[in-house]
Amino acid sequence: MSEPIEYGVKRLGVALPVSRELLIEHGVMEPTDAERAELERLKAQVRRREQAHARAQLNARRRLAAIADPLARAVLDLHAENERGECTGDDMEGYEAEYPAWPCRTVKAVAAHYGIPL
Ligand SMILES: [Zn+2]
């Protein structure tokens, strides 16, 4: 009689600890009612923070747009945001150069001068 051919995954002699939160997040385990309520509370908290951040960013953009000083206006117009959320005013060099995200350091410096939090 020949040895049976073994297919499939070899079992490892180690156990990897995986948190209950990770198992719930990936749908392996169902959360308890208390865990579900806590998850909903945390999601609502994140949504509130995102909304507050979005409001603050919109307010900062309006204040930046209202700056009329010619030099600051020229700098801010040069360092405008493109459709990919990048600053278009920074010089780039090199094959793999990437545009900085908007607001870049220049816009942040102008904003700080005018007391605008970004
Ligand atoms: Zn820039």
GROMACS .gro file of C-alpha atoms and ligand atoms in nm, residues 78-80 87-90 100-107, ligand 1:
model
   16
   78LEU     CA    1  -0.009   8.058  -0.806
   79HIS     CA    2  -0.043   7.790  -0.537
   80ALA     CA    3  -0.394   7.689  -0.639
   87CYS     CA    4  -0.074   7.234  -0.535
   88THR     CA    5   0.006   7.359  -0.885
   89GLY     CA    6   0.249   7.633  -0.779
   90ASP     CA    7   0.552   7.435  -0.671
  100PRO     CA    8   0.265   6.829  -0.295
  101ALA     CA    9  -0.087   6.804  -0.159
  102TRP     CA   10  -0.284   7.127  -0.125
  103PRO     CA   11  -0.242   7.322   0.098
  104CYS     CA   12   0.135   7.317   0.045
  105ARG     CA   13   0.383   7.478   0.287
  106THR     CA   14   0.356   7.811   0.103
  107VAL     CA   15  -0.023   7.827   0.138
  119ZN      ZN   16   0.231   7.528  -0.339
   0.00000   0.00000   0.00000
